[in-house]
Amino acid sequence: MDALYLVKIGEILLKLGNRKEFEERLRGQLNKKLAGIPHSVNIMPGRYYVCVPEDRAEDAEFILSRTPGVNGYIRARKTEKTLEAVFEAAVQVAKERVASGLTRFKAESRRSDKSFPLGSFELSAELGARVLEACPGTRVDLHKPEFTINAEIRERAYVFPDPKPGLRGLPVGSGGKGLLLLSGGIDSPVAGYQMARRGLALDAVYFHAYPYTSKEAHEKVMALARILGSYTGGITLWTVPFTDAQLRIKKEAREDLTTVFMRTAMMRVAHLLAQKIGANCLITGESLGQVASQTAENMRLTESTTDLPVLRPLVGIDKEDTILLAKEIGSYETSILPYEDCCVLFSPKHPMLRADHEREGASYRALDLEGLLAEALSKTERLDIPFAISRP
Ligand code: ATP
Ligand code: MG
């Protein structure tokens, strides 16, 4: 038997009138992620149906649980449009719930096929009666049910329990592509996830200061990119050799300014790369006040080398909340591996907290890094990481 999933999609956007684009994007994402599995994705009004072989049901659930634009999903039983078939399926669904200790339920039905012998109200009542009869100990509770039995009469009949929550949000790609500055830390993967959920496709860029930052640090970033790719349907990671730029800044800039200047230089290379790959914005994991480089003044300086919007979805998020999210999305365990992304060698003891836009901006420009940064960009390595099912 095949496993059939009923997928609820972002109804708010459908109401806005971008329905076609939304549907095509989401279907494209699902097809891309399901590519290694024999499958079908069918769009019906307000619903998707995803069908996979029984032995790939878990993989399908992994995919549905990680695809922005999916509001909810649930395995459904598809039956003939006869009362007996629908009742039998409903009792099966109820028995599974009862086996997991639940008793209070309600039945809900929808009928788009008006030729079906019962109206939705009568059908719900009859479903409830059949379940009560077949599952002793259950009772109907319309206000606080522990589970719901749903029946939908469409081109076929579908019977299913409560949908599992999806990520909601918008299908990846519906907002264009963003370039994520991905370090090995906790914050930037979460920032990327947040923006993917708002419909951005992602490329990631990592600034690597080999040998000051290790090969393991680079591998850690690749692992984080792979995790993000399980949400976005694969990802391209760009690795910029940044050692020369960092050494130059360390040698020539005032010590307290090195951190903020390195960030400014990174933003510049990210800007150039974004133009090359057609990204419409930059994304960082910065959060206001978290470290010295993350004050409003310093952000003003670091973003002065790009005119793209710099999206910082964590700017007002408390670190503890970011950590919770990192755990939820499965990046935390990788992020806390010990390989540092920024060598202590490059961190000043007393970094500048509030860079003056005019004065410090002028001394940044006096470093005249453009040639060096263009060279770093030209030596940037590209790694295409395909989507993979990777359960934690
Ligand atoms: P994270 O946990 O994301 O590393 P953080 O709290 O350690 O963030 P910083 O190290 O100041 O903060 O970095 C701020 C942001 O700058 C990061 O979230 C990331 O977007 C970007 N960034 C920092 N270092 C790098 C790097 N080596 N490569 C790419 N992006 C970087
Ligand atoms: Mg960091």
GROMACS .gro file of C-alpha atoms and ligand atoms in nm:
model
  424
    1MET     CA    1   0.000   0.000   0.000
    2ASP     CA    2   0.117   0.352  -0.073
    3ALA     CA    3   0.131   0.614   0.196
    4LEU     CA    4  -0.088   0.912   0.116
    5TYR     CA    5  -0.033   1.246   0.284
    6LEU     CA    6  -0.274   1.527   0.292
    7VAL     CA    7  -0.089   1.856   0.300
    8LYS     CA    8  -0.242   2.183   0.413
    9ILE     CA    9  -0.085   2.489   0.259
   10GLY     CA   10  -0.051   2.855   0.346
   11GLU     CA   11  -0.402   2.977   0.309
   12ILE     CA   12  -0.322   3.336   0.395
   13LEU     CA   13  -0.114   3.373   0.084
   14LEU     CA   14  -0.375   3.204  -0.127
   15LYS     CA   15  -0.610   3.477  -0.019
   16LEU     CA   16  -0.367   3.742  -0.135
   17GLY     CA   17  -0.407   3.624  -0.488
   18ASN     CA   18  -0.058   3.484  -0.558
   19ARG     CA   19  -0.201   3.141  -0.555
   20LYS     CA   20  -0.046   3.011  -0.875
   21GLU     CA   21   0.306   3.118  -0.787
   22PHE     CA   22   0.275   2.987  -0.434
   23GLU     CA   23   0.150   2.652  -0.556
   24GLU     CA   24   0.417   2.615  -0.820
   25ARG     CA   25   0.698   2.706  -0.582
   26LEU     CA   26   0.580   2.468  -0.318
   27ARG     CA   27   0.520   2.189  -0.563
   28GLY     CA   28   0.869   2.251  -0.706
   29GLN     CA   29   1.022   2.232  -0.358
   30LEU     CA   30   0.841   1.910  -0.275
   31ASN     CA   31   0.931   1.751  -0.608
   32LYS     CA   32   1.295   1.850  -0.561
   33LYS     CA   33   1.314   1.703  -0.213
   34LEU     CA   34   1.121   1.390  -0.309
   35ALA     CA   35   1.332   1.337  -0.621
   36GLY     CA   36   1.499   1.022  -0.487
   37ILE     CA   37   1.166   0.860  -0.401
   38PRO     CA   38   0.895   0.737  -0.639
   39HIS     CA   39   0.621   0.986  -0.563
   40SER     CA   40   0.338   1.205  -0.683
   41VAL     CA   41   0.235   1.554  -0.575
   42ASN     CA   42  -0.118   1.651  -0.673
   43ILE     CA   43  -0.274   1.988  -0.617
   44MET     CA   44  -0.644   2.003  -0.539
   45PRO     CA   45  -0.823   2.317  -0.422
   46GLY     CA   46  -0.681   2.403  -0.080
   47ARG     CA   47  -0.496   2.073  -0.051
   48TYR     CA   48  -0.196   1.886  -0.177
   49TYR     CA   49  -0.177   1.512  -0.188
   50VAL     CA   50   0.165   1.354  -0.164
   51CYS     CA   51   0.192   0.986  -0.230
   52VAL     CA   52   0.501   0.769  -0.166
   53PRO     CA   53   0.564   0.396  -0.124
   54GLU     CA   54   0.489   0.266   0.223
   55ASP     CA   55   0.855   0.207   0.310
   56ARG     CA   56   0.938   0.574   0.238
   57ALA     CA   57   0.666   0.715   0.463
   58GLU     CA   58   0.916   0.833   0.725
   59ASP     CA   59   1.123   1.009   0.463
   60ALA     CA   60   0.814   1.182   0.330
   61GLU     CA   61   0.730   1.300   0.682
   62PHE     CA   62   1.083   1.432   0.727
   63ILE     CA   63   1.044   1.632   0.407
   64LEU     CA   64   0.696   1.762   0.486
   65SER     CA   65   0.805   1.867   0.834
   66ARG     CA   66   1.094   2.071   0.688
   67THR     CA   67   0.932   2.247   0.398
   68PRO     CA   68   0.833   2.612   0.445
   69GLY     CA   69   0.485   2.679   0.304
   70VAL     CA   70   0.348   2.355   0.446
   71ASN     CA   71   0.106   2.448   0.724
   72GLY     CA   72   0.029   2.095   0.829
   73TYR     CA   73   0.034   1.740   0.703
   74ILE     CA   74  -0.116   1.410   0.796
   75ARG     CA   75  -0.128   1.060   0.665
   76ALA     CA   76  -0.478   0.997   0.532
   77ARG     CA   77  -0.685   0.696   0.435
   78LYS     CA   78  -0.833   0.721   0.090
   79THR     CA   79  -1.154   0.525   0.043
   80GLU     CA   80  -1.447   0.472  -0.189
   81LYS     CA   81  -1.718   0.731  -0.153
   82THR     CA   82  -1.956   0.501   0.027
   83LEU     CA   83  -2.081   0.542   0.379
   84GLU     CA   84  -1.954   0.204   0.489
   85ALA     CA   85  -1.603   0.264   0.355
   86VAL     CA   86  -1.585   0.604   0.526
   87PHE     CA   87  -1.713   0.464   0.857
   88GLU     CA   88  -1.468   0.178   0.847
   89ALA     CA   89  -1.176   0.412   0.785
   90ALA     CA   90  -1.294   0.643   1.064
   91VAL     CA   91  -1.307   0.357   1.311
   92GLN     CA   92  -0.954   0.251   1.212
   93VAL     CA   93  -0.824   0.602   1.263
   94ALA     CA   94  -1.002   0.625   1.599
   95LYS     CA   95  -0.864   0.291   1.715
   96GLU     CA   96  -0.508   0.411   1.652
   97ARG     CA   97  -0.571   0.718   1.865
   98VAL     CA   98  -0.739   0.521   2.139
   99ALA     CA   99  -0.442   0.283   2.143
  100SER     CA  100  -0.224   0.581   2.234
  101GLY     CA  101  -0.444   0.655   2.535
  102LEU     CA  102  -0.680   0.924   2.400
  103THR     CA  103  -1.053   0.909   2.461
  104ARG     CA  104  -1.232   1.243   2.405
  105PHE     CA  105  -1.292   1.314   2.037
  106LYS     CA  106  -1.501   1.495   1.787
  107ALA     CA  107  -1.582   1.413   1.428
  108GLU     CA  108  -1.568   1.671   1.151
  109SER     CA  109  -1.663   1.637   0.790
  110ARG     CA  110  -1.651   1.837   0.474
  111ARG     CA  111  -1.831   1.753   0.161
  112SER     CA  112  -1.747   1.913  -0.172
  113ASP     CA  113  -1.927   1.634  -0.357
  114LYS     CA  114  -2.287   1.722  -0.294
  115SER     CA  115  -2.409   1.391  -0.435
  116PHE     CA  116  -2.277   1.210  -0.129
  117PRO     CA  117  -2.583   1.071   0.058
  118LEU     CA  118  -2.521   1.257   0.388
  119GLY     CA  119  -2.464   1.626   0.445
  120SER     CA  120  -2.155   1.717   0.645
  121PHE     CA  121  -2.351   1.772   0.965
  122GLU     CA  122  -2.524   1.433   0.944
  123LEU     CA  123  -2.204   1.264   0.839
  124SER     CA  124  -2.017   1.400   1.145
  125ALA     CA  125  -2.295   1.282   1.375
  126GLU     CA  126  -2.300   0.937   1.221
  127LEU     CA  127  -1.919   0.912   1.230
  128GLY     CA  128  -1.926   0.999   1.600
  129ALA     CA  129  -2.190   0.732   1.666
  130ARG     CA  130  -1.992   0.464   1.482
  131VAL     CA  131  -1.672   0.546   1.668
  132LEU     CA  132  -1.849   0.542   2.006
  133GLU     CA  133  -1.989   0.203   1.923
  134ALA     CA  134  -1.662   0.054   1.797
  135CYS     CA  135  -1.431   0.202   2.063
  136PRO     CA  136  -1.566   0.153   2.415
  137GLY     CA  137  -1.447   0.416   2.661
  138THR     CA  138  -1.442   0.700   2.410
  139ARG     CA  139  -1.672   0.997   2.436
  140VAL     CA  140  -1.758   1.294   2.224
  141ASP     CA  141  -1.622   1.629   2.336
  142LEU     CA  142  -1.688   1.909   2.093
  143HIS     CA  143  -1.509   2.177   2.296
  144LYS     CA  144  -1.187   2.017   2.415
  145PRO     CA  145  -1.138   1.700   2.211
  146GLU     CA  146  -0.813   1.509   2.250
  147PHE     CA  147  -0.834   1.403   1.889
  148THR     CA  148  -1.040   1.471   1.584
  149ILE     CA  149  -1.163   1.236   1.315
  150ASN     CA  150  -1.187   1.419   0.986
  151ALA     CA  151  -1.367   1.300   0.678
  152GLU     CA  152  -1.352   1.487   0.351
  153ILE     CA  153  -1.567   1.384   0.061
  154ARG     CA  154  -1.408   1.509  -0.258
  155GLU     CA  155  -1.325   1.320  -0.578
  156ARG     CA  156  -1.263   1.035  -0.331
  157ALA     CA  157  -1.319   1.015   0.040
  158TYR     CA  158  -1.031   1.096   0.278
  159VAL     CA  159  -1.029   1.012   0.647
  160PHE     CA  160  -0.758   1.135   0.879
  161PRO     CA  161  -0.680   1.247   1.236
  162ASP     CA  162  -0.542   1.588   1.342
  163PRO     CA  163  -0.275   1.721   1.106
  164LYS     CA  164   0.079   1.758   1.239
  165PRO     CA  165   0.204   2.115   1.237
  166GLY     CA  166   0.426   2.216   0.945
  167LEU     CA  167   0.671   2.506   0.938
  168ARG     CA  168   0.413   2.742   0.788
  169GLY     CA  169   0.581   3.045   0.627
  170LEU     CA  170   0.633   3.087   0.254
  171PRO     CA  171   0.776   2.847  -0.003
  172VAL     CA  172   1.151   2.881  -0.048
  173GLY     CA  173   1.231   3.098  -0.349
  174SER     CA  174   0.912   3.302  -0.343
  175GLY     CA  175   1.111   3.596  -0.202
  176GLY     CA  176   1.411   3.552  -0.432
  177LYS     CA  177   1.754   3.451  -0.305
  178GLY     CA  178   1.949   3.579  -0.005
  179LEU     CA  179   2.317   3.535   0.070
  180LEU     CA  180   2.372   3.414   0.427
  181LEU     CA  181   2.699   3.494   0.604
  182LEU     CA  182   2.741   3.158   0.769
  183SER     CA  183   2.997   3.117   1.045
  184GLY     CA  184   3.032   2.810   1.260
  185GLY     CA  185   2.839   2.969   1.546
  186ILE     CA  186   2.490   2.920   1.684
  187ASP     CA  187   2.333   3.232   1.541
  188SER     CA  188   2.387   3.241   1.168
  189PRO     CA  189   2.228   2.902   1.087
  190VAL     CA  190   1.921   3.009   1.282
  191ALA     CA  191   1.914   3.341   1.094
  192GLY     CA  192   1.927   3.152   0.764
  193TYR     CA  193   1.646   2.924   0.871
  194GLN     CA  194   1.431   3.221   0.969
  195MET     CA  195   1.471   3.384   0.630
  196ALA     CA  196   1.420   3.058   0.440
  197ARG     CA  197   1.089   3.033   0.621
  198ARG     CA  198   1.000   3.377   0.488
  199GLY     CA  199   1.049   3.252   0.134
  200LEU     CA  200   1.416   3.322   0.059
  201ALA     CA  201   1.625   3.067  -0.125
  202LEU     CA  202   1.972   3.068   0.032
  203ASP     CA  203   2.332   3.060  -0.075
  204ALA     CA  204   2.582   3.070   0.211
  205VAL     CA  205   2.924   3.232   0.231
  206TYR     CA  206   3.193   3.140   0.479
  207PHE     CA  207   3.511   3.340   0.538
  208HIS     CA  208   3.792   3.101   0.605
  209ALA     CA  209   4.123   3.215   0.756
  210TYR     CA  210   4.327   2.902   0.705
  211PRO     CA  211   4.552   2.802   0.879
  212TYR     CA  212   4.439   3.028   1.164
  213THR     CA  213   4.098   2.868   1.143
  214SER     CA  214   4.114   2.494   1.100
  215LYS     CA  215   3.996   2.249   0.839
  216GLU     CA  216   3.755   2.117   1.102
  217ALA     CA  217   3.601   2.462   1.136
  218HIS     CA  218   3.535   2.458   0.762
  219GLU     CA  219   3.385   2.110   0.782
  220LYS     CA  220   3.161   2.226   1.062
  221VAL     CA  221   3.030   2.505   0.841
  222MET     CA  222   2.967   2.253   0.562
  223ALA     CA  223   2.770   2.039   0.807
  224LEU     CA  224   2.563   2.343   0.910
  225ALA     CA  225   2.502   2.430   0.546
  226ARG     CA  226   2.382   2.073   0.489
  227ILE     CA  227   2.133   2.109   0.775
  228LEU     CA  228   2.004   2.435   0.630
  229GLY     CA  229   1.981   2.263   0.294
  230SER     CA  230   1.741   2.009   0.440
  231TYR     CA  231   1.498   2.299   0.477
  232THR     CA  232   1.578   2.482   0.155
  233GLY     CA  233   1.616   2.181  -0.074
  234GLY     CA  234   1.996   2.194  -0.107
  235ILE     CA  235   2.231   2.489  -0.076
  236THR     CA  236   2.544   2.634  -0.233
  237LEU     CA  237   2.828   2.715   0.005
  238TRP     CA  238   3.091   2.966  -0.102
  239THR     CA  239   3.420   2.962   0.088
  240VAL     CA  240   3.623   3.282   0.069
  241PRO     CA  241   3.995   3.258   0.153
  242PHE     CA  242   4.017   3.546   0.397
  243THR     CA  243   4.359   3.506   0.558
  244ASP     CA  244   4.535   3.775   0.355
  245ALA     CA  245   4.263   4.029   0.424
  246GLN     CA  246   4.265   3.951   0.795
  247LEU     CA  247   4.643   3.972   0.819
  248ARG     CA  248   4.644   4.302   0.635
  249ILE     CA  249   4.378   4.447   0.865
  250LYS     CA  250   4.564   4.320   1.169
  251LYS     CA  251   4.889   4.473   1.050
  252GLU     CA  252   4.760   4.808   0.937
  253ALA     CA  253   4.453   4.897   1.139
  254ARG     CA  254   4.440   5.026   1.494
  255GLU     CA  255   4.401   4.725   1.719
  256ASP     CA  256   4.062   4.812   1.866
  257LEU     CA  257   3.917   4.848   1.516
  258THR     CA  258   4.026   4.513   1.373
  259THR     CA  259   3.705   4.324   1.451
  260VAL     CA  260   3.472   4.584   1.308
  261PHE     CA  261   3.693   4.630   1.002
  262MET     CA  262   3.704   4.256   0.937
  263ARG     CA  263   3.325   4.248   0.949
  264THR     CA  264   3.312   4.548   0.716
  265ALA     CA  265   3.545   4.372   0.473
  266MET     CA  266   3.337   4.053   0.491
  267MET     CA  267   3.027   4.251   0.412
  268ARG     CA  268   3.203   4.396   0.109
  269VAL     CA  269   3.298   4.055  -0.031
  270ALA     CA  270   2.948   3.926   0.045
  271HIS     CA  271   2.810   4.222  -0.148
  272LEU     CA  272   3.025   4.143  -0.452
  273LEU     CA  273   2.935   3.776  -0.434
  274ALA     CA  274   2.565   3.855  -0.399
  275GLN     CA  275   2.581   4.054  -0.721
  276LYS     CA  276   2.754   3.769  -0.897
  277ILE     CA  277   2.496   3.510  -0.792
  278GLY     CA  278   2.186   3.730  -0.812
  279ALA     CA  279   2.108   3.747  -0.441
  280ASN     CA  280   1.879   4.035  -0.343
  281CYS     CA  281   1.992   4.072   0.019
  282LEU     CA  282   2.255   3.970   0.276
  283ILE     CA  283   2.167   3.784   0.595
  284THR     CA  284   2.366   3.773   0.918
  285GLY     CA  285   2.315   3.622   1.262
  286GLU     CA  286   2.385   3.949   1.442
  287SER     CA  287   2.190   4.035   1.754
  288LEU     CA  288   2.199   4.378   1.909
  289GLY     CA  289   2.455   4.409   2.185
  290GLN     CA  290   2.562   4.048   2.182
  291VAL     CA  291   2.928   4.117   2.114
  292ALA     CA  292   3.134   4.429   2.050
  293SER     CA  293   3.081   4.433   1.676
  294GLN     CA  294   2.705   4.417   1.715
  295THR     CA  295   2.613   4.766   1.829
  296ALA     CA  296   2.398   4.988   1.609
  297GLU     CA  297   2.698   5.214   1.543
  298ASN     CA  298   2.917   4.925   1.437
  299MET     CA  299   2.642   4.780   1.223
  300ARG     CA  300   2.623   5.112   1.045
  301LEU     CA  301   2.992   5.088   0.961
  302THR     CA  302   2.993   4.720   0.866
  303GLU     CA  303   2.701   4.762   0.629
  304SER     CA  304   2.841   5.076   0.470
  305THR     CA  305   3.023   4.862   0.213
  306THR     CA  306   2.699   4.731   0.064
  307ASP     CA  307   2.381   4.892  -0.052
  308LEU     CA  308   2.190   4.567  -0.039
  309PRO     CA  309   1.949   4.526   0.249
  310VAL     CA  310   2.124   4.347   0.535
  311LEU     CA  311   1.865   4.127   0.703
  312ARG     CA  312   1.934   4.042   1.067
  313PRO     CA  313   1.640   3.832   1.179
  314LEU     CA  314   1.795   3.778   1.524
  315VAL     CA  315   1.864   4.143   1.594
  316GLY     CA  316   1.602   4.161   1.871
  317ILE     CA  317   1.608   3.798   1.979
  318ASP     CA  318   1.746   3.691   2.313
  319LYS     CA  319   2.031   3.441   2.297
  320GLU     CA  320   1.839   3.182   2.501
  321ASP     CA  321   1.557   3.191   2.247
  322THR     CA  322   1.803   3.154   1.961
  323ILE     CA  323   1.950   2.850   2.134
  324LEU     CA  324   1.603   2.694   2.167
  325LEU     CA  325   1.544   2.750   1.797
  326ALA     CA  326   1.886   2.609   1.709
  327LYS     CA  327   1.794   2.294   1.901
  328GLU     CA  328   1.459   2.276   1.729
  329ILE     CA  329   1.600   2.303   1.378
  330GLY     CA  330   1.880   2.058   1.452
  331SER     CA  331   2.182   2.288   1.414
  332TYR     CA  332   2.274   2.334   1.781
  333GLU     CA  333   2.477   2.016   1.834
  334THR     CA  334   2.691   2.098   1.532
  335SER     CA  335   2.727   2.465   1.623
  336ILE     CA  336   2.869   2.388   1.965
  337LEU     CA  337   3.147   2.167   1.830
  338PRO     CA  338   3.464   2.327   1.960
  339TYR     CA  339   3.621   2.454   1.637
  340GLU     CA  340   3.635   2.831   1.650
  341ASP     CA  341   3.551   3.021   1.336
  342CYS     CA  342   3.743   3.331   1.428
  343CYS     CA  343   4.091   3.282   1.565
  344VAL     CA  344   4.171   3.462   1.889
  345LEU     CA  345   4.476   3.591   1.713
  346PHE     CA  346   4.247   3.833   1.530
  347SER     CA  347   4.039   3.946   1.826
  348PRO     CA  348   4.151   4.265   2.003
  349LYS     CA  349   4.142   4.277   2.382
  350HIS     CA  350   3.934   4.593   2.386
  351PRO     CA  351   3.737   4.618   2.065
  352MET     CA  352   3.576   4.944   1.960
  353LEU     CA  353   3.214   4.943   2.074
  354ARG     CA  354   3.082   5.246   1.890
  355ALA     CA  355   3.268   5.314   1.571
  356ASP     CA  356   3.225   5.668   1.447
  357HIS     CA  357   3.078   5.643   1.101
  358GLU     CA  358   3.277   5.934   0.955
  359ARG     CA  359   3.611   5.889   1.127
  360GLU     CA  360   3.634   5.509   1.135
  361GLY     CA  361   3.476   5.488   0.792
  362ALA     CA  362   3.756   5.704   0.658
  363SER     CA  363   4.025   5.492   0.819
  364TYR     CA  364   3.864   5.177   0.681
  365ARG     CA  365   3.871   5.324   0.332
  366ALA     CA  366   4.232   5.431   0.381
  367LEU     CA  367   4.324   5.064   0.415
  368ASP     CA  368   4.236   5.039   0.046
  369LEU     CA  369   4.130   4.674   0.059
  370GLU     CA  370   3.931   4.665  -0.267
  371GLY     CA  371   4.203   4.488  -0.471
  372LEU     CA  372   4.269   4.234  -0.199
  373LEU     CA  373   3.898   4.165  -0.154
  374ALA     CA  374   3.841   4.127  -0.528
  375GLU     CA  375   4.123   3.876  -0.530
  376ALA     CA  376   3.968   3.686  -0.238
  377LEU     CA  377   3.643   3.675  -0.431
  378SER     CA  378   3.816   3.539  -0.739
  379LYS     CA  379   3.963   3.256  -0.531
  380THR     CA  380   3.633   3.172  -0.369
  381GLU     CA  381   3.540   2.804  -0.383
  382ARG     CA  382   3.194   2.683  -0.466
  383LEU     CA  383   3.038   2.374  -0.313
  384ASP     CA  384   2.691   2.259  -0.417
  385ILE     CA  385   2.537   2.062  -0.134
  386PRO     CA  386   2.233   1.866  -0.252
  387PHE     CA  387   1.928   1.808  -0.037
  388ALA     CA  388   1.965   1.501   0.181
  389ILE     CA  389   1.743   1.336   0.437
  390SER     CA  390   1.947   1.356   0.756
  391ARG     CA  391   1.760   1.272   1.071
  392PRO     CA  392   1.932   1.394   1.385
  393ATP     P1  393   2.744   3.329   1.505
  393ATP     O1  394   2.693   3.251   1.621
  393ATP     O2  395   2.650   3.326   1.387
  393ATP     O3  396   2.886   3.298   1.471
  393ATP     P2  397   2.825   3.539   1.672
  393ATP     O4  398   2.732   3.568   1.782
  393ATP     O5  399   2.944   3.454   1.700
  393ATP     O6  400   2.741   3.480   1.552
  393ATP     P3  401   2.996   3.720   1.533
  393ATP     O7  402   3.104   3.621   1.537
  393ATP     O8  403   3.021   3.860   1.570
  393ATP     O9  404   2.869   3.678   1.617
  393ATP    O10  405   2.937   3.723   1.389
  393ATP     C1  406   2.825   3.800   1.354
  393ATP     C2  407   2.774   3.753   1.221
  393ATP    O11  408   2.872   3.777   1.120
  393ATP     C3  409   2.750   3.601   1.218
  393ATP    O12  410   2.622   3.568   1.266
  393ATP     C4  411   2.765   3.573   1.072
  393ATP    O13  412   2.647   3.605   1.002
  393ATP     C5  413   2.875   3.669   1.029
  393ATP     N1  414   3.008   3.602   1.038
  393ATP     C6  415   3.098   3.609   1.136
  393ATP     N2  416   3.208   3.538   1.108
  393ATP     C7  417   3.187   3.484   0.987
  393ATP     C8  418   3.264   3.398   0.901
  393ATP     N3  419   3.385   3.353   0.936
  393ATP     N4  420   3.210   3.362   0.783
  393ATP     C9  421   3.085   3.405   0.748
  393ATP     N5  422   3.011   3.485   0.823
  393ATP    C10  423   3.059   3.525   0.941
  394MG      MG  424   3.070   3.372   1.552
   0.00000   0.00000   0.00000
